[in-house]
PDB file of C-alpha atoms in Angstrom:
ATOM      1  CA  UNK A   1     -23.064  23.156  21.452  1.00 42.00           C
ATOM      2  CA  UNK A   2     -25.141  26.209  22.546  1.00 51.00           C
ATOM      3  CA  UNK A   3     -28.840  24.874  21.718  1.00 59.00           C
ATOM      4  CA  UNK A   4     -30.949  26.816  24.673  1.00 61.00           C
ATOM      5  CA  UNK A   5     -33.790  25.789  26.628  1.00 70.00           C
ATOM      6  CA  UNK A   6     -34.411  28.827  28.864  1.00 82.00           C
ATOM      7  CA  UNK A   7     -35.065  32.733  27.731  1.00 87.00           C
ATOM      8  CA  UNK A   8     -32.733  34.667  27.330  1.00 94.00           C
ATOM      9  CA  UNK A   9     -31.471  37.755  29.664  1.00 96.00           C
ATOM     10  CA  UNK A  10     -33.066  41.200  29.077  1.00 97.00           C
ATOM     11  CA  UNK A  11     -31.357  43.235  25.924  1.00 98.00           C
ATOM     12  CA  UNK A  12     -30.137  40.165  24.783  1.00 97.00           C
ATOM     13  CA  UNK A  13     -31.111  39.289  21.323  1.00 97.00           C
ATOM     14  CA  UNK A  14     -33.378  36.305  21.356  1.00 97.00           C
ATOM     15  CA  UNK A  15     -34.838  36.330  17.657  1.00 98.00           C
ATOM     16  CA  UNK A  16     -34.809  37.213  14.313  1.00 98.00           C
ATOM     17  CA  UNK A  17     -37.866  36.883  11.140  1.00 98.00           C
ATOM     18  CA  UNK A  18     -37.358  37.743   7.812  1.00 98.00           C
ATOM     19  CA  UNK A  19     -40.505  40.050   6.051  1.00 97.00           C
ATOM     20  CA  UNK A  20     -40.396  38.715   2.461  1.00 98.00           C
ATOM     21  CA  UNK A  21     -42.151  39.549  -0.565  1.00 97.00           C
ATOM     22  CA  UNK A  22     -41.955  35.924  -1.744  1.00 97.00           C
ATOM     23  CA  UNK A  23     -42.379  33.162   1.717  1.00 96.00           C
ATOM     24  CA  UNK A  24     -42.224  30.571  -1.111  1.00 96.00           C
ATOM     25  CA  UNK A  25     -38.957  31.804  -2.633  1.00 98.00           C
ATOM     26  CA  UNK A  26     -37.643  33.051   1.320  1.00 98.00           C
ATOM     27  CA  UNK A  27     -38.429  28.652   2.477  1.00 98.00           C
ATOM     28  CA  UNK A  28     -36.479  27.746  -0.709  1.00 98.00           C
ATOM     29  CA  UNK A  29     -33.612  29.798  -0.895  1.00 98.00           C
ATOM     30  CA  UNK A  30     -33.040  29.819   3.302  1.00 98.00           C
ATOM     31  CA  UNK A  31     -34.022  25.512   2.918  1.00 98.00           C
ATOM     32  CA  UNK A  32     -30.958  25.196  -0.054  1.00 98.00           C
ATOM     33  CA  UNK A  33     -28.250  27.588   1.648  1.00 98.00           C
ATOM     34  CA  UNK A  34     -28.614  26.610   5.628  1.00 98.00           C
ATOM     35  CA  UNK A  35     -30.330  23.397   5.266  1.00 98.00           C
ATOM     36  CA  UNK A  36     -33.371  25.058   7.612  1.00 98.00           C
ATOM     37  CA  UNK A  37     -36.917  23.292   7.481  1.00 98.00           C
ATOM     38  CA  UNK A  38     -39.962  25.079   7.461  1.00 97.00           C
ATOM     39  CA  UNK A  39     -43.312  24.730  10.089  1.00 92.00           C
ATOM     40  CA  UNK A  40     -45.890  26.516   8.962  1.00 86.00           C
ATOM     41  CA  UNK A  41     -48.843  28.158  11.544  1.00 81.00           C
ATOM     42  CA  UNK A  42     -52.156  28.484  11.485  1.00 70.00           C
ATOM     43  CA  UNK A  43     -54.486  31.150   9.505  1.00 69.00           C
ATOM     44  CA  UNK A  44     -54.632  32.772  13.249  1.00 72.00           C
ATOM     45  CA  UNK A  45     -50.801  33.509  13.053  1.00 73.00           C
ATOM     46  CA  UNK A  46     -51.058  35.118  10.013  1.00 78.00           C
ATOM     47  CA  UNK A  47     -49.166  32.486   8.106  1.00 86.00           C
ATOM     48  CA  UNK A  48     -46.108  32.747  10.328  1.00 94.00           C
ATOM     49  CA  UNK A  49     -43.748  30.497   9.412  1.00 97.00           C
ATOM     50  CA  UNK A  50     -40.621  29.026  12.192  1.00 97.00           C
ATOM     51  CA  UNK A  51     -37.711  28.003  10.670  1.00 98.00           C
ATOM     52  CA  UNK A  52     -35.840  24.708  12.173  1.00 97.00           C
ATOM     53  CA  UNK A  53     -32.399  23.394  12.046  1.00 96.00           C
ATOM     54  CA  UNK A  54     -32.005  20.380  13.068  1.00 93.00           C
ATOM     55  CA  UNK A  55     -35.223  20.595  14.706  1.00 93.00           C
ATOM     56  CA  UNK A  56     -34.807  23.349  16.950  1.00 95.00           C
ATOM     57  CA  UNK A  57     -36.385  26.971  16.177  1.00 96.00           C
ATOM     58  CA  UNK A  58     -33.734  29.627  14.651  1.00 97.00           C
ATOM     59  CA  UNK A  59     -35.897  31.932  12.907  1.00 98.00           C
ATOM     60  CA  UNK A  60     -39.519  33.452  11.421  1.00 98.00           C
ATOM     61  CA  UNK A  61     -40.672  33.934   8.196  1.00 98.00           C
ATOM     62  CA  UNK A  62     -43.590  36.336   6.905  1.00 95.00           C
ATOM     63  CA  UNK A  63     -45.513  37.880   4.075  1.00 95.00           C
ATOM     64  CA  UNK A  64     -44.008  41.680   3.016  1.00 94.00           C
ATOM     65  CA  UNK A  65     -46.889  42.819   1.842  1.00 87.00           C
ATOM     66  CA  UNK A  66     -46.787  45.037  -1.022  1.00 81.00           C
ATOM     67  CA  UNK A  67     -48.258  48.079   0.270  1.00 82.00           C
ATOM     68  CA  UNK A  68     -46.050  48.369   2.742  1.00 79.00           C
ATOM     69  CA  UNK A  69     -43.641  49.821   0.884  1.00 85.00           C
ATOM     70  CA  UNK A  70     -40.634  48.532   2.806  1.00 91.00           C
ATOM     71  CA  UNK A  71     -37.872  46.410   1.190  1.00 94.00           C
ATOM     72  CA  UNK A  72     -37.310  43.013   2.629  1.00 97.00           C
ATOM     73  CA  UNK A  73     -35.299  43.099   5.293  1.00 97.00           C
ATOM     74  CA  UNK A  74     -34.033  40.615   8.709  1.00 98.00           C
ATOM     75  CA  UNK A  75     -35.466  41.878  11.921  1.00 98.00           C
ATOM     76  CA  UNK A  76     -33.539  41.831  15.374  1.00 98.00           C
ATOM     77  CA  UNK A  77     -35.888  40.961  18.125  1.00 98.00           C
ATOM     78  CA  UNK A  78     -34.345  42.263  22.050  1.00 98.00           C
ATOM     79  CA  UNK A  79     -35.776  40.320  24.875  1.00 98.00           C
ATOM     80  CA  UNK A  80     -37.621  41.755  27.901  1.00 98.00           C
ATOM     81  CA  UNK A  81     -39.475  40.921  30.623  1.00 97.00           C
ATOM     82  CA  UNK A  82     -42.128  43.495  30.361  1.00 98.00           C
ATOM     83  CA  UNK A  83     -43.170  44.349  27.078  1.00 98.00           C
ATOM     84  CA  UNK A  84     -45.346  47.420  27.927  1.00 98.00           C
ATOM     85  CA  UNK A  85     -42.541  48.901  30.502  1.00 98.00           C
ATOM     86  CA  UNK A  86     -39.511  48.225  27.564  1.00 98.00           C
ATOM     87  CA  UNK A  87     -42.155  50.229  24.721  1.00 98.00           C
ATOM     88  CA  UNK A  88     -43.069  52.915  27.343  1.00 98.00           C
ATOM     89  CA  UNK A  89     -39.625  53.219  28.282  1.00 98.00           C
ATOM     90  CA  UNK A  90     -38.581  53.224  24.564  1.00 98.00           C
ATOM     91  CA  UNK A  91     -41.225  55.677  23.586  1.00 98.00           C
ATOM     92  CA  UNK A  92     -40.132  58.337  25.948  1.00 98.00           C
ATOM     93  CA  UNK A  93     -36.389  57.751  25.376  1.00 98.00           C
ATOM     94  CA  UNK A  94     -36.899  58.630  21.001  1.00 98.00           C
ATOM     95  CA  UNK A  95     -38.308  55.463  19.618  1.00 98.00           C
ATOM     96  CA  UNK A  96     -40.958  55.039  17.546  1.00 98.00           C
ATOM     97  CA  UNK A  97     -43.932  52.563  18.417  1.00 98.00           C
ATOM     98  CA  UNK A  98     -44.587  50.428  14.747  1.00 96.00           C
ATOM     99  CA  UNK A  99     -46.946  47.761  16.245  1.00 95.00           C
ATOM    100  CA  UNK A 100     -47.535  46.403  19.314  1.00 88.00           C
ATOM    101  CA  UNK A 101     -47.128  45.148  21.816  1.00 96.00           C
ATOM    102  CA  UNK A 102     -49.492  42.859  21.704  1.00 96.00           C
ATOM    103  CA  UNK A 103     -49.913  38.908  23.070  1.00 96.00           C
ATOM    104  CA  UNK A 104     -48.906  36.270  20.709  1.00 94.00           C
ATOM    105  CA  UNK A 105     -51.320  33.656  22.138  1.00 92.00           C
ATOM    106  CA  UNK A 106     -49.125  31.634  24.981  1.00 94.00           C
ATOM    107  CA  UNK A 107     -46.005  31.993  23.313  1.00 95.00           C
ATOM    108  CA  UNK A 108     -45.143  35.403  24.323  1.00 96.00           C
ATOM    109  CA  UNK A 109     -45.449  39.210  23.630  1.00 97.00           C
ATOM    110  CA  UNK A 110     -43.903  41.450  20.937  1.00 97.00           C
ATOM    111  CA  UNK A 111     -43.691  44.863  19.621  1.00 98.00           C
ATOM    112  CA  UNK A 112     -41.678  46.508  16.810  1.00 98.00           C
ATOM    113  CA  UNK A 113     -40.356  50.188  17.394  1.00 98.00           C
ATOM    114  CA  UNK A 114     -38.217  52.152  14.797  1.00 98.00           C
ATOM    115  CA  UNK A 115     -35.067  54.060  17.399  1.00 98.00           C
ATOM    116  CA  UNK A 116     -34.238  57.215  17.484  1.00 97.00           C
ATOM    117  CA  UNK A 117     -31.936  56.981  14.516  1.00 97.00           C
ATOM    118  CA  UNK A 118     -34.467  54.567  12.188  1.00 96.00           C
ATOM    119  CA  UNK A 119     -33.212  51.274  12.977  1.00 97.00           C
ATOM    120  CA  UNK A 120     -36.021  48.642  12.795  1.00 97.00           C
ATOM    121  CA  UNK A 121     -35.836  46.803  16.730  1.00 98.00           C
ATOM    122  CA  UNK A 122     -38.179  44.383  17.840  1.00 98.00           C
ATOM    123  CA  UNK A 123     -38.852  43.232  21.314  1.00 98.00           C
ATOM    124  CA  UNK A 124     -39.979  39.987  22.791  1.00 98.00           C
ATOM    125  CA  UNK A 125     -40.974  38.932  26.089  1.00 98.00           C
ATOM    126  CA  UNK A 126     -40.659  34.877  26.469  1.00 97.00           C
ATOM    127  CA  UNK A 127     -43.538  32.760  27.106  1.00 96.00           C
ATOM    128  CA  UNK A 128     -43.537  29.292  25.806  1.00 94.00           C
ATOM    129  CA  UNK A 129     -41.680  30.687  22.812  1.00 95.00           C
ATOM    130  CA  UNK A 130     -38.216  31.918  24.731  1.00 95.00           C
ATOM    131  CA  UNK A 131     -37.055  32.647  21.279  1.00 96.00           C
ATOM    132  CA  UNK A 132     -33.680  30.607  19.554  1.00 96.00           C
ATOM    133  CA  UNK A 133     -33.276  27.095  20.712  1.00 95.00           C
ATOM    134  CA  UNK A 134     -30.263  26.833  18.411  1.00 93.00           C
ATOM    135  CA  UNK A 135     -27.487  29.949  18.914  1.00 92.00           C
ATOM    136  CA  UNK A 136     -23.932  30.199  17.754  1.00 91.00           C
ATOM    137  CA  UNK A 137     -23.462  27.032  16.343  1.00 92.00           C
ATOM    138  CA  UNK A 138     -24.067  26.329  12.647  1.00 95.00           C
ATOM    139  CA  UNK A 139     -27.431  26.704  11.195  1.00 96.00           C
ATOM    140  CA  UNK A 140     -28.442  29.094  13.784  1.00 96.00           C
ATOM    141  CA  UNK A 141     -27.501  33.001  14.636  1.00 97.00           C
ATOM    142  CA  UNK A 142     -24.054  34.270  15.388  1.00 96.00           C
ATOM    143  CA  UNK A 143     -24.416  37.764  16.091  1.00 97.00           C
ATOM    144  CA  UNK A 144     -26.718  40.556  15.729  1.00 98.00           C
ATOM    145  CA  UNK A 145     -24.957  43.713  15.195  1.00 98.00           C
ATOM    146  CA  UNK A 146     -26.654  47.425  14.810  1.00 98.00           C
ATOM    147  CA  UNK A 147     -24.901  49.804  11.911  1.00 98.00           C
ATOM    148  CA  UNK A 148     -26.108  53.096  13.164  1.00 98.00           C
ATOM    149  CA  UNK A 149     -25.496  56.886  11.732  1.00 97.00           C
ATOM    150  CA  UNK A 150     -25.835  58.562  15.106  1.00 97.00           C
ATOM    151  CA  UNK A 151     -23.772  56.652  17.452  1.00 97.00           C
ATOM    152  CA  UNK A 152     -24.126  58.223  20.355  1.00 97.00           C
ATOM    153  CA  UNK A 153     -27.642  58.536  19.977  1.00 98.00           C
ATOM    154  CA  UNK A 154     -27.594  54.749  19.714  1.00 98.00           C
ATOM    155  CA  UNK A 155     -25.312  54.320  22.619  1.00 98.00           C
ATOM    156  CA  UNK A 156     -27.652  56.258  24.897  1.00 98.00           C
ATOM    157  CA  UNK A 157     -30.795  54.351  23.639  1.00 98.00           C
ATOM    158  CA  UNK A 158     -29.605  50.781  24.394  1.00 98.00           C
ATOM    159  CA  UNK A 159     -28.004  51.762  27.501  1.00 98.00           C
ATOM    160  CA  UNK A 160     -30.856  53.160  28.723  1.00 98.00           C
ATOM    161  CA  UNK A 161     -33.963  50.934  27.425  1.00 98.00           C
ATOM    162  CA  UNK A 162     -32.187  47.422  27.649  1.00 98.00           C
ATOM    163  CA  UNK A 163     -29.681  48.100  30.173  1.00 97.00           C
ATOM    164  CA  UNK A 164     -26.456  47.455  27.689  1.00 98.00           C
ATOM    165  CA  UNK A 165     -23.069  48.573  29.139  1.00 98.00           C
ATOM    166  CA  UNK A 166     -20.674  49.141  26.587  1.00 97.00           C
ATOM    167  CA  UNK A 167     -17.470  48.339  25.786  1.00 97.00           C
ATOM    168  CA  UNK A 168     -15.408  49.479  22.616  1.00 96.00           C
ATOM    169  CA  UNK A 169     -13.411  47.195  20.515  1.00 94.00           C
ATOM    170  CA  UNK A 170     -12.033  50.027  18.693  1.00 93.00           C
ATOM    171  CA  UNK A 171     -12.716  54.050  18.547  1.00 93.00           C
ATOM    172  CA  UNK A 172     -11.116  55.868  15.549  1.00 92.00           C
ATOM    173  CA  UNK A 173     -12.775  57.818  13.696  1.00 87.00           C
ATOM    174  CA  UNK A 174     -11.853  55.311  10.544  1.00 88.00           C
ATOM    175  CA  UNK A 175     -13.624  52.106  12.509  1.00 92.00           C
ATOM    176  CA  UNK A 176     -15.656  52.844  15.619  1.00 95.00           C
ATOM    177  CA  UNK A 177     -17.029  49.462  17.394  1.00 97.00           C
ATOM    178  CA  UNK A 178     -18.480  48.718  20.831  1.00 98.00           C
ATOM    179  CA  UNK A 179     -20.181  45.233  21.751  1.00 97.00           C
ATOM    180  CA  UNK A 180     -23.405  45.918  23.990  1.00 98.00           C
ATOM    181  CA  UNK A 181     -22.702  44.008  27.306  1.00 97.00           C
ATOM    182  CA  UNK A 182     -25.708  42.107  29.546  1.00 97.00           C
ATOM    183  CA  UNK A 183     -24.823  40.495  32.475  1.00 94.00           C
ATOM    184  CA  UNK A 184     -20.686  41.101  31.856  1.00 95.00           C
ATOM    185  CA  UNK A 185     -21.017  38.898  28.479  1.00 95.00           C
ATOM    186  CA  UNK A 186     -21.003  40.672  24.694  1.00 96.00           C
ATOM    187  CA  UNK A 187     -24.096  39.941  23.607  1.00 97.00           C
ATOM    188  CA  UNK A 188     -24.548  42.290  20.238  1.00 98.00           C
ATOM    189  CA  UNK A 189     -22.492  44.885  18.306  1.00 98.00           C
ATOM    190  CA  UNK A 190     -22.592  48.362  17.621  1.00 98.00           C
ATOM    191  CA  UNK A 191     -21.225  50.026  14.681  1.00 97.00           C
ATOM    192  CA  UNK A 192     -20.679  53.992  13.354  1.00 97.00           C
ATOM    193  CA  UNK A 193     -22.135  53.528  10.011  1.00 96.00           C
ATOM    194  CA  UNK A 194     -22.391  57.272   9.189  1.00 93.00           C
ATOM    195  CA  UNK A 195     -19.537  57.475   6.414  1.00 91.00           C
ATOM    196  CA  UNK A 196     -20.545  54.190   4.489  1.00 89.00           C
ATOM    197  CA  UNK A 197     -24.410  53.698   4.625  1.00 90.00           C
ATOM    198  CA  UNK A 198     -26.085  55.652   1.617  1.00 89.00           C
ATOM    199  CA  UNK A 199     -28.114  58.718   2.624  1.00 88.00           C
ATOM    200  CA  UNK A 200     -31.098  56.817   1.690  1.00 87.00           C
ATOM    201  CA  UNK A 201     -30.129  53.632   3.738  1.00 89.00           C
ATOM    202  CA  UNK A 202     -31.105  54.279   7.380  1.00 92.00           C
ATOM    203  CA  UNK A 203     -29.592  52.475  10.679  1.00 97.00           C
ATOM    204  CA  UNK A 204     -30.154  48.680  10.412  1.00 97.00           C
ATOM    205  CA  UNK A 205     -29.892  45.867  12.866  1.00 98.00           C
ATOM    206  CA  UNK A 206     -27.711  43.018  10.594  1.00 98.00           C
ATOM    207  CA  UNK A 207     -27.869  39.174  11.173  1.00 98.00           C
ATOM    208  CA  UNK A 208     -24.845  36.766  10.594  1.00 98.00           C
ATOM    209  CA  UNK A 209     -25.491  33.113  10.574  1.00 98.00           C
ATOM    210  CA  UNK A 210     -23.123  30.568  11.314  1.00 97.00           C
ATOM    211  CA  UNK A 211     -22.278  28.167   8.586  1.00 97.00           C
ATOM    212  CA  UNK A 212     -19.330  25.063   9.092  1.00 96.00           C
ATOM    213  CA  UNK A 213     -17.998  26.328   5.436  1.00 97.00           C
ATOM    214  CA  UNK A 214     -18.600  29.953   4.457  1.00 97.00           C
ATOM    215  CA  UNK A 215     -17.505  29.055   0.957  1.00 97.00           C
ATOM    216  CA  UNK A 216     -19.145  26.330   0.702  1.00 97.00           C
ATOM    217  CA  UNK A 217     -22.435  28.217   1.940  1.00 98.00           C
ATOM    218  CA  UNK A 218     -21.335  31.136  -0.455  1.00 98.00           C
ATOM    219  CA  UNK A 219     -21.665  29.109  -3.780  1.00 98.00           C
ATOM    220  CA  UNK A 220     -25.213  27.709  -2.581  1.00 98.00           C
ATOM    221  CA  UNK A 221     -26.209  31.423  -2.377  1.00 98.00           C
ATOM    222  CA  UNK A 222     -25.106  32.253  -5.831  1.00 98.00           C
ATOM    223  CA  UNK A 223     -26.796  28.972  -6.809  1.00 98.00           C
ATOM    224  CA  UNK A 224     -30.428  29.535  -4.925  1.00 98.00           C
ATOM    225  CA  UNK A 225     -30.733  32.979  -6.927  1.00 98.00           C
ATOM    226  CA  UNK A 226     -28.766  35.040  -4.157  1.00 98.00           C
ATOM    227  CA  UNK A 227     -26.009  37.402  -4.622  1.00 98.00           C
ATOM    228  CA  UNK A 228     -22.405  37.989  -2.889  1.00 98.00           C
ATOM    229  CA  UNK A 229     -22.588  41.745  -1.608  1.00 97.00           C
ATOM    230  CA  UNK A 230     -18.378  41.076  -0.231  1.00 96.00           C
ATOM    231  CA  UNK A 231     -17.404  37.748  -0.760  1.00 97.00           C
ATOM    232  CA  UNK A 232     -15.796  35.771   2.404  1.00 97.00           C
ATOM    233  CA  UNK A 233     -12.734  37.061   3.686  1.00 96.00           C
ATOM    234  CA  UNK A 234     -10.867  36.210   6.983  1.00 94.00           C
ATOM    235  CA  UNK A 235     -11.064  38.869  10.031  1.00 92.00           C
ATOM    236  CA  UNK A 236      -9.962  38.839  13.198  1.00 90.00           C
ATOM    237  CA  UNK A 237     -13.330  37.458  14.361  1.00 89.00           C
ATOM    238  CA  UNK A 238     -13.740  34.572  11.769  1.00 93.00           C
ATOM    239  CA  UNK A 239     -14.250  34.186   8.028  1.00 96.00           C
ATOM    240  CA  UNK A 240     -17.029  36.649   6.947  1.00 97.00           C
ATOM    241  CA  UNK A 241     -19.090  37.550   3.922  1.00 98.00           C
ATOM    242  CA  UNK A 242     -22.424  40.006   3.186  1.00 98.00           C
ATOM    243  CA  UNK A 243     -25.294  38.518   0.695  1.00 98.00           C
ATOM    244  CA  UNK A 244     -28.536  39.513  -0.453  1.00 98.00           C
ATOM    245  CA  UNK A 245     -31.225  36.688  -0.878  1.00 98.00           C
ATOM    246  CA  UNK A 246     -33.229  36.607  -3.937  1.00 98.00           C
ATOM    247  CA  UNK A 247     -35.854  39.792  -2.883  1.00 97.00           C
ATOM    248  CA  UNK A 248     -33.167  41.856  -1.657  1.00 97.00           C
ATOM    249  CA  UNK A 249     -32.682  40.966   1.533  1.00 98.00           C
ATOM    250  CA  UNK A 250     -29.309  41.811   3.613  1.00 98.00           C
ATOM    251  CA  UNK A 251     -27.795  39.372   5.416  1.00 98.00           C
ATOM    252  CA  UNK A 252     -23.990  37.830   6.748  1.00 98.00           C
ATOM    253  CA  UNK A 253     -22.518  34.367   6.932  1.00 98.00           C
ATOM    254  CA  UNK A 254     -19.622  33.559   9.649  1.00 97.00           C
ATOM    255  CA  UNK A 255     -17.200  30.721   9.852  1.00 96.00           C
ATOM    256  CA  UNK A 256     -14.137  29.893  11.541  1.00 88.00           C
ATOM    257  CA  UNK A 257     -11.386  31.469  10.133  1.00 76.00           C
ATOM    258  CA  UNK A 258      -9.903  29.269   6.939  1.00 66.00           C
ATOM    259  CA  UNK A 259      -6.925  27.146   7.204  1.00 48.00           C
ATOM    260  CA  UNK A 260      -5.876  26.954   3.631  1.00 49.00           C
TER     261      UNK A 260
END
């Protein structure tokens, strides 16, 4: 069991909330497929929603509006212990300030930055909200992992605004992986995504979740109104599959590896 009751380390990821064009549809679909309830906030939170598994906070929910013009997507939230100093920091090494930060009454503060290659980031610094009580263990996050088309740009952000040190798990040119380390412990990935994301498709931050049964989990998708982007297949780091939910957005399921 990994449920948490203390923040987590700087550069660690510590959250994640899906911006949805339909909350009802988001609390439906996420409610059939990962068996998550939903707690809804007050008007002052801007309808905020926490999503629970077994009664312990895995994830936010909120409205996408339509002017935006953004698709739905899962955001990656990095924890600090200075707001300010991680945005100023992040400002002068390329980023892109999107909101914030700002003081989410006592639970904490937040910003959102776009990195110097487009990836969406967010940052949180832990008050009484230290961010997942429930990690790597089903119904809760697995991994956050950043597909980026400048890698070393990426490399030289993280490293130098969260403090990653990184270690590849392989460096071809066909499959180029680190895992960003805090503390001597892998804590996200890091992908070259330059020969497979669309031109129109900037760098992303990805969630997986961890399910008991990823087939299992992958015909409640199909059946909430969801769709199987690559279908579960075993890898050397567990059972794995990509699905959209039904607005569009990206996310990954992760298992142990099948023994059939």
């Amino acid at each position: 069991m990994a449920t948490r009751n203390k923040p987590f380390a700087p550069g660690t990821p510590c959250w994640v909330d899906l911006l949805s064009s339909d909350v009802d549809k988001a609390r439906q679909f996420y409610g059939d497929v990962l068996g998550w309830t939903a707690e809804e906030s007050g008007a002052e939170f801007g309808g905020y929603v926490t999503f629970r598994s077994g009664g312990h906070r895995v994830a936010g929910l909120m409205a996408n509006q339509a002017d935006n013009g953004i698709p739905d997507f899962w955001n990656t939230y990095l924890s600090t212990d200075d707001a300010e100093a991680t945005v100023e920091t992040a400002v002068k090494a390329g980023a892109n300030l999107i909101a914030g930060p700002m003081t989410v009454a006592d639970l904490g503060s937040m910003a959102v930055l776009a990195d110097p290659t487009g990836a969406t980031v967010g940052i949180w610094q832990p008050g009484s909200h230290i961010g997942f009580e429930k990690y790597n263990e089903p119904g809760g996050v697995a991994w956050d992992e950043l597909h980026s088309k400048d890698f070393e740009a990426s490399k030289r952000f993280y490293a130098e605004v969260f403090g990653w040190q990184l270690e590849p798990t392989s460096d071809t040119d066909d499959f180029r992986y680190y895992t960003g380390q805090v503390d001597g412990q892998p804590v996200a990935g890091l992908m070259d995504s330059s020969k497979f994301l669309p031109p129109e498709v900037p760098s992303m931050w990805t969630v997986y979740f961890s399910v008991p049964d990823i087939d299992a989990a992958a015909e409640k998708v199909t059946a909430a109104g969801g769709r199987a982007v690559r279908p579960p297949e075993d890898t050397p780091f567990g059972r794995l599959g990509e699905f959209t939910d039904p607005t569009g957005a990206l996310f990954k399921l992760h298992s142990e590896v099948s023994q059939g």
